[in-house]
XYZ file of C-alpha atoms in Angstrom:
425
model
C -116.463 -69.418 73.797
C -115.993 -69.029 77.510
C -118.308 -66.640 79.329
C -117.192 -64.138 81.914
C -118.907 -66.227 84.554
C -116.870 -69.244 83.579
C -113.652 -67.237 83.839
C -114.751 -66.248 87.339
C -115.419 -69.872 88.124
C -111.927 -70.757 86.984
C -110.496 -68.398 89.589
C -112.649 -70.010 92.246
C -111.395 -73.411 91.104
C -107.685 -72.877 91.701
C -107.796 -74.282 95.230
C -108.995 -77.640 93.910
C -106.450 -78.276 91.156
C -104.348 -80.591 93.282
C -107.417 -82.584 94.278
C -108.403 -83.031 90.661
C -104.965 -84.171 89.427
C -103.603 -87.090 91.456
C -99.923 -87.396 90.647
C -99.838 -91.187 90.475
C -102.481 -91.630 87.754
C -101.127 -93.610 84.832
C -104.306 -94.605 82.996
C -105.432 -92.807 79.825
C -108.279 -91.174 81.737
C -111.247 -89.422 80.147
C -111.384 -86.415 77.813
C -113.164 -83.219 78.760
C -116.767 -82.721 77.748
C -117.397 -80.602 74.699
C -117.250 -76.812 75.101
C -120.995 -76.370 74.465
C -121.921 -78.831 77.228
C -124.618 -77.324 79.457
C -123.739 -77.262 83.149
C -126.580 -76.342 85.469
C -128.178 -76.285 88.883
C -131.745 -77.094 89.833
C -134.355 -76.025 92.371
C -138.104 -76.623 92.446
C -141.003 -74.318 93.209
C -142.667 -75.710 96.323
C -139.462 -77.139 97.770
C -137.634 -73.819 97.685
C -140.005 -70.860 97.281
C -141.957 -70.750 100.532
C -144.966 -68.419 100.931
C -146.972 -71.190 99.294
C -150.633 -70.894 98.304
C -153.084 -73.685 99.017
C -152.073 -76.914 97.282
C -152.177 -80.679 97.490
C -148.847 -80.652 99.314
C -149.900 -78.155 101.982
C -152.861 -80.483 102.577
C -150.580 -83.516 102.905
C -148.376 -81.737 105.420
C -151.384 -80.854 107.557
C -152.668 -84.416 107.312
C -149.373 -85.954 108.427
C -148.103 -84.766 111.825
C -144.897 -86.731 111.268
C -143.995 -84.375 108.416
C -141.865 -81.336 109.194
C -143.713 -78.031 109.230
C -143.216 -76.350 105.857
C -142.667 -72.803 107.114
C -141.376 -70.862 104.139
C -138.969 -73.471 102.827
C -135.691 -71.668 102.011
C -137.557 -68.515 100.908
C -136.457 -68.536 97.281
C -139.530 -66.332 96.816
C -137.589 -63.389 98.297
C -134.006 -64.635 97.978
C -133.990 -65.618 94.311
C -131.587 -62.787 93.316
C -129.017 -64.114 95.792
C -129.478 -67.713 94.674
C -129.205 -66.809 91.013
C -125.974 -64.903 91.761
C -124.599 -67.947 93.571
C -125.382 -70.123 90.558
C -123.839 -67.670 88.115
C -120.673 -67.549 90.223
C -120.301 -71.294 89.681
C -120.094 -70.624 85.946
C -123.120 -72.731 85.028
C -125.225 -72.073 81.951
C -128.607 -73.495 83.075
C -130.821 -72.661 86.067
C -133.816 -74.931 86.562
C -136.912 -73.675 88.382
C -140.534 -74.756 88.665
C -143.456 -72.538 87.675
C -146.121 -73.421 90.235
C -149.667 -73.948 89.003
C -150.931 -73.505 92.575
C -149.411 -70.016 92.654
C -150.715 -69.011 89.239
C -154.305 -70.208 89.778
C -154.962 -70.154 93.519
C -158.690 -69.334 93.291
C -160.042 -71.576 90.580
C -159.670 -72.650 86.986
C -161.184 -69.538 85.385
C -158.724 -66.928 86.694
C -154.964 -66.455 86.843
C -153.023 -64.305 89.292
C -151.097 -61.674 87.347
C -148.940 -60.869 90.381
C -147.805 -64.487 90.461
C -146.828 -64.322 86.815
C -144.910 -61.118 87.541
C -142.915 -62.969 90.198
C -141.854 -65.575 87.653
C -141.219 -62.807 85.106
C -138.638 -61.373 87.497
C -137.055 -64.735 88.251
C -136.718 -65.658 84.574
C -135.386 -62.199 83.701
C -132.803 -62.445 86.485
C -131.636 -65.852 85.228
C -131.260 -64.536 81.689
C -129.517 -61.354 82.847
C -127.013 -63.506 84.764
C -126.067 -65.253 81.518
C -127.939 -68.508 82.112
C -130.689 -70.313 80.234
C -133.873 -71.077 82.168
C -135.019 -74.657 82.450
C -138.715 -74.386 83.290
C -140.612 -77.231 84.943
C -144.377 -77.059 84.485
C -145.305 -79.598 87.178
C -143.073 -80.569 90.094
C -145.728 -82.633 91.956
C -147.857 -79.695 93.155
C -151.306 -78.556 92.036
C -153.884 -76.105 93.464
C -155.994 -76.823 96.519
C -159.211 -76.464 94.517
C -158.011 -79.222 92.183
C -157.251 -81.380 95.209
C -160.753 -80.790 96.611
C -162.412 -82.192 93.499
C -160.229 -85.315 93.400
C -156.866 -84.349 91.939
C -155.784 -86.455 88.954
C -158.823 -88.710 89.354
C -161.075 -85.866 88.196
C -161.933 -86.039 84.469
C -161.189 -82.322 83.940
C -157.681 -82.472 85.408
C -155.871 -82.806 82.079
C -157.912 -80.015 80.478
C -157.227 -77.586 83.330
C -153.576 -78.588 83.684
C -153.024 -77.951 79.981
C -154.873 -74.619 80.105
C -152.519 -73.374 82.793
C -149.428 -74.796 81.115
C -150.356 -73.067 77.851
C -150.373 -69.725 79.683
C -146.886 -70.427 81.019
C -145.573 -71.498 77.633
C -147.035 -68.487 75.847
C -145.506 -66.151 78.409
C -141.969 -67.561 78.414
C -141.433 -69.230 75.046
C -139.509 -66.223 73.739
C -136.932 -66.750 76.505
C -135.906 -70.000 74.771
C -136.041 -72.140 77.883
C -135.373 -75.813 78.122
C -138.773 -77.281 78.992
C -139.539 -80.002 81.524
C -143.227 -80.878 81.476
C -143.672 -83.191 84.482
C -141.010 -84.029 87.033
C -140.399 -87.744 87.658
C -143.883 -88.866 86.596
C -143.730 -92.327 88.194
C -142.610 -90.951 91.561
C -145.300 -88.256 91.267
C -147.923 -90.931 90.677
C -146.651 -93.029 93.584
C -146.881 -90.081 95.969
C -150.417 -89.313 94.847
C -151.470 -92.947 95.225
C -150.005 -93.098 98.735
C -151.127 -89.677 99.972
C -154.447 -89.057 98.233
C -155.585 -92.482 97.087
C -155.291 -91.633 93.392
C -155.887 -94.433 90.915
C -152.461 -95.376 89.549
C -153.534 -96.479 86.071
C -155.788 -93.463 85.558
C -153.155 -90.970 86.666
C -150.461 -92.550 84.512
C -152.574 -92.172 81.375
C -153.617 -88.629 82.270
C -150.091 -87.496 83.072
C -148.949 -88.843 79.688
C -151.857 -87.084 77.967
C -150.942 -83.802 79.678
C -147.319 -84.126 78.566
C -148.239 -84.936 74.995
C -150.742 -82.096 74.738
C -148.393 -79.425 76.064
C -145.525 -80.789 73.967
C -147.589 -80.134 70.857
C -148.498 -76.633 72.032
C -144.873 -75.763 72.816
C -143.867 -76.784 69.317
C -146.692 -74.817 67.749
C -145.331 -71.802 69.590
C -141.626 -72.599 69.078
C -140.870 -75.282 66.479
C -137.251 -75.629 67.626
C -138.060 -75.916 71.343
C -136.402 -78.566 73.488
C -138.909 -80.460 75.648
C -138.597 -83.409 78.029
C -140.204 -85.033 81.041
C -137.440 -86.109 83.384
C -137.820 -89.659 84.621
C -136.316 -90.908 87.863
C -133.932 -93.698 86.884
C -134.351 -96.920 88.897
C -131.239 -99.089 88.824
C -131.896 -102.752 88.128
C -135.582 -102.156 87.449
C -135.960 -99.185 85.143
C -137.867 -100.967 82.406
C -140.495 -102.189 84.858
C -140.804 -98.828 86.629
C -140.508 -96.276 83.815
C -141.129 -98.374 80.718
C -144.870 -97.759 80.441
C -144.635 -93.982 80.829
C -141.720 -93.771 78.396
C -143.706 -95.773 75.854
C -146.552 -93.230 76.110
C -144.444 -90.063 75.918
C -141.298 -91.228 74.124
C -142.318 -89.959 70.665
C -142.718 -86.490 72.168
C -139.334 -86.048 73.817
C -136.784 -83.777 72.147
C -134.115 -84.730 74.635
C -134.050 -87.516 77.203
C -134.001 -85.978 80.656
C -133.517 -88.179 83.674
C -132.509 -88.079 87.324
C -129.887 -90.424 88.759
C -129.169 -90.871 92.466
C -128.867 -94.455 93.701
C -127.509 -97.851 92.777
C -129.419 -101.103 92.909
C -131.015 -102.002 96.216
C -132.540 -105.466 96.702
C -136.084 -105.304 98.098
C -136.273 -104.809 101.855
C -139.233 -105.044 104.225
C -138.773 -101.509 105.556
C -138.098 -98.405 103.463
C -134.765 -96.693 103.946
C -134.123 -93.041 104.641
C -132.760 -91.281 101.571
C -129.296 -90.936 103.067
C -129.172 -94.706 103.671
C -129.801 -95.708 100.056
C -126.817 -97.145 98.112
C -124.665 -94.534 96.411
C -123.047 -95.812 93.215
C -121.855 -92.933 91.012
C -120.647 -95.393 88.368
C -124.292 -96.344 87.839
C -124.900 -93.103 85.969
C -122.942 -94.642 83.095
C -125.449 -97.479 82.795
C -128.393 -95.096 82.960
C -126.907 -93.068 80.127
C -126.218 -96.204 78.115
C -129.747 -97.536 78.594
C -131.367 -94.337 77.345
C -128.854 -93.890 74.520
C -129.875 -97.308 73.231
C -133.583 -96.885 73.918
C -133.715 -93.513 72.142
C -130.973 -93.617 69.510
C -130.023 -90.222 68.197
C -131.746 -88.218 70.917
C -129.568 -86.082 73.195
C -129.302 -86.978 76.874
C -129.529 -84.517 79.774
C -128.989 -85.418 83.433
C -131.655 -83.167 84.928
C -130.857 -84.082 88.550
C -127.909 -85.743 90.264
C -126.458 -85.409 93.734
C -125.935 -87.062 97.099
C -128.012 -86.711 100.243
C -126.806 -86.571 103.816
C -128.681 -86.384 107.096
C -128.616 -82.809 108.361
C -125.093 -82.354 106.988
C -123.689 -85.218 109.000
C -120.978 -87.086 107.078
C -122.338 -89.674 104.709
C -122.306 -93.141 106.245
C -119.853 -94.314 103.547
C -117.469 -91.469 104.285
C -118.164 -89.974 100.877
C -118.005 -86.192 100.778
C -120.292 -84.250 98.482
C -117.295 -83.065 96.453
C -115.911 -86.595 96.035
C -119.266 -87.895 94.897
C -119.630 -85.018 92.432
C -116.218 -85.553 90.871
C -116.704 -89.308 90.662
C -120.124 -88.872 89.038
C -118.741 -86.482 86.437
C -115.908 -88.896 85.683
C -118.517 -91.479 84.679
C -120.431 -88.919 82.615
C -117.215 -88.174 80.741
C -116.571 -91.898 80.404
C -120.002 -92.276 78.763
C -119.377 -89.329 76.447
C -116.006 -90.807 75.456
C -117.875 -93.974 74.482
C -120.006 -91.993 72.046
C -123.110 -91.159 74.060
C -124.658 -87.830 73.072
C -124.796 -86.093 76.452
C -125.647 -82.396 76.288
C -126.082 -81.331 79.909
C -125.934 -81.957 83.641
C -127.731 -80.272 86.564
C -126.643 -80.601 90.155
C -129.513 -81.152 92.579
C -129.736 -78.917 94.361
C -128.283 -75.425 94.515
C -129.457 -75.147 98.129
C -130.960 -77.468 100.684
C -134.752 -77.435 100.550
C -137.972 -79.063 101.738
C -137.656 -82.698 100.730
C -141.339 -83.712 100.591
C -142.096 -83.886 104.276
C -138.701 -83.326 105.852
C -135.815 -80.898 106.129
C -133.417 -83.657 107.244
C -132.270 -84.818 103.783
C -129.640 -82.368 102.582
C -128.761 -82.125 98.907
C -127.456 -78.572 98.586
C -124.237 -77.190 97.230
C -125.152 -74.501 99.766
C -126.478 -75.536 103.146
C -129.545 -73.788 104.536
C -130.817 -74.674 108.014
C -134.435 -73.811 107.322
C -135.828 -75.971 110.125
C -133.768 -73.928 112.575
C -134.923 -70.670 111.012
C -131.495 -69.821 109.569
C -131.786 -69.067 105.860
C -128.143 -68.113 105.373
C -126.606 -69.758 102.328
C -123.381 -71.447 103.451
C -121.197 -73.101 100.789
C -120.294 -76.742 101.162
C -116.959 -77.963 99.831
C -118.824 -79.137 96.733
C -119.546 -75.584 95.569
C -115.882 -74.933 94.799
C -115.545 -78.456 93.399
C -118.393 -77.848 90.972
C -116.964 -74.487 89.912
C -113.689 -76.239 89.118
C -115.465 -78.903 87.088
C -117.475 -76.337 85.116
C -114.380 -74.263 84.367
C -112.525 -77.303 83.024
C -115.511 -78.941 81.255
C -115.164 -81.897 83.573
C -112.574 -83.552 85.752
C -109.049 -83.492 84.373
C -107.988 -86.233 81.955
C -106.086 -88.319 84.480
C -108.587 -88.089 87.311
C -109.335 -91.419 88.948
C -112.516 -91.912 91.016
C -112.013 -91.838 94.749
C -113.785 -95.209 94.946
C -113.550 -98.087 92.479
C -116.751 -99.451 90.953
C -118.823 -101.659 93.240
C -119.537 -105.298 92.526
C -121.620 -105.434 89.356
C -124.571 -106.971 91.221
C -124.862 -103.784 93.287
C -124.747 -101.225 90.477
C -127.420 -101.821 87.832
C -127.962 -105.537 87.258
C -128.222 -107.309 84.911
C -126.699 -104.709 82.567
C -123.793 -103.859 84.864
C -122.780 -107.543 84.922
C -123.580 -108.483 81.323
C -121.702 -105.475 79.907
C -119.507 -104.070 82.672
C -117.488 -100.904 82.292
C -113.981 -100.354 83.582
C -111.927 -97.341 84.568
C -109.870 -95.649 81.869
């Protein structure tokens, strides 16, 4: 059944019909996604909220003068009603947020801040009132300053205290039937902590897995039918080596397979690239879906994050617009679903621009926000209307053809993209 919000999104979509239905298409195309498919948007706590309490990430910003000053991010803390309205107007059914441990326990492990919980009470209530389902992330790379002072994830009590806080969150919001994300991109989280705080990689990996497994069990004690994941960051051409160990530790305790997909395969280079310079291959999302469908047969798949980054809203170096990339990515999601993969949802990252872990230059938002310049106005990009059109139609139209053909198989997700290539339909 269509919701009122989705009818509103359909009206917003009318200006894009011609763009979605090229008249010369002759191929069979791809069918729409099923009517109960969950379309969503995502934000994170620290990256969007502002007004941040002491945390590991405020410490890192102070320690690194090359990082942009945090300020108050995009002030989701005060502007959440507006942002939730913007999401609802797109017609989406899921709104992902983070519930920040650093905000809930700013003064130590024995006390919680009730006012902080009341803030999240209001945010969750607003999401539900707008007709969307919350997706709640328990750890999006940020923990309290007092936990940082004693050694972060290297401290033997970290798992115990992390789980104690997460249990409070679960007990408070379980009756809202959220989709749960325990730990965001655990391998990337670990890599940041190793680089910025000197954490021991092997120790943190085992402790992060233990935290996930412990809170998974508690969530299911509280709500036996809950849906829980830890979204991994897919690494084209190297996912087994990067994510394989973590997935082996937490795989039995995943109700759905959540993952983030952004970039195609990039051969090793001596110097790291800026995010907006990394190779964009929307067709690669098909191979990510296929890998996880085979690795976890029978489990539903959810794309927790997907999007394209540009430098301060300059055009992408390939000429790709955000709307083109979005439509092409969804084409390949539909292509995967048509091939029998059990895909239940997709979140666009991100609803708005935000603080991208040290910089405001990378822009991911459906709505631009020039936080570094002090302008917090939400300004729609062309992709906002494109996404509304996609949501209203449960995907791109059957005869849509991607604006760019697939890249050479060696640049998508080798060896899989060469051994078992996929073609347009």
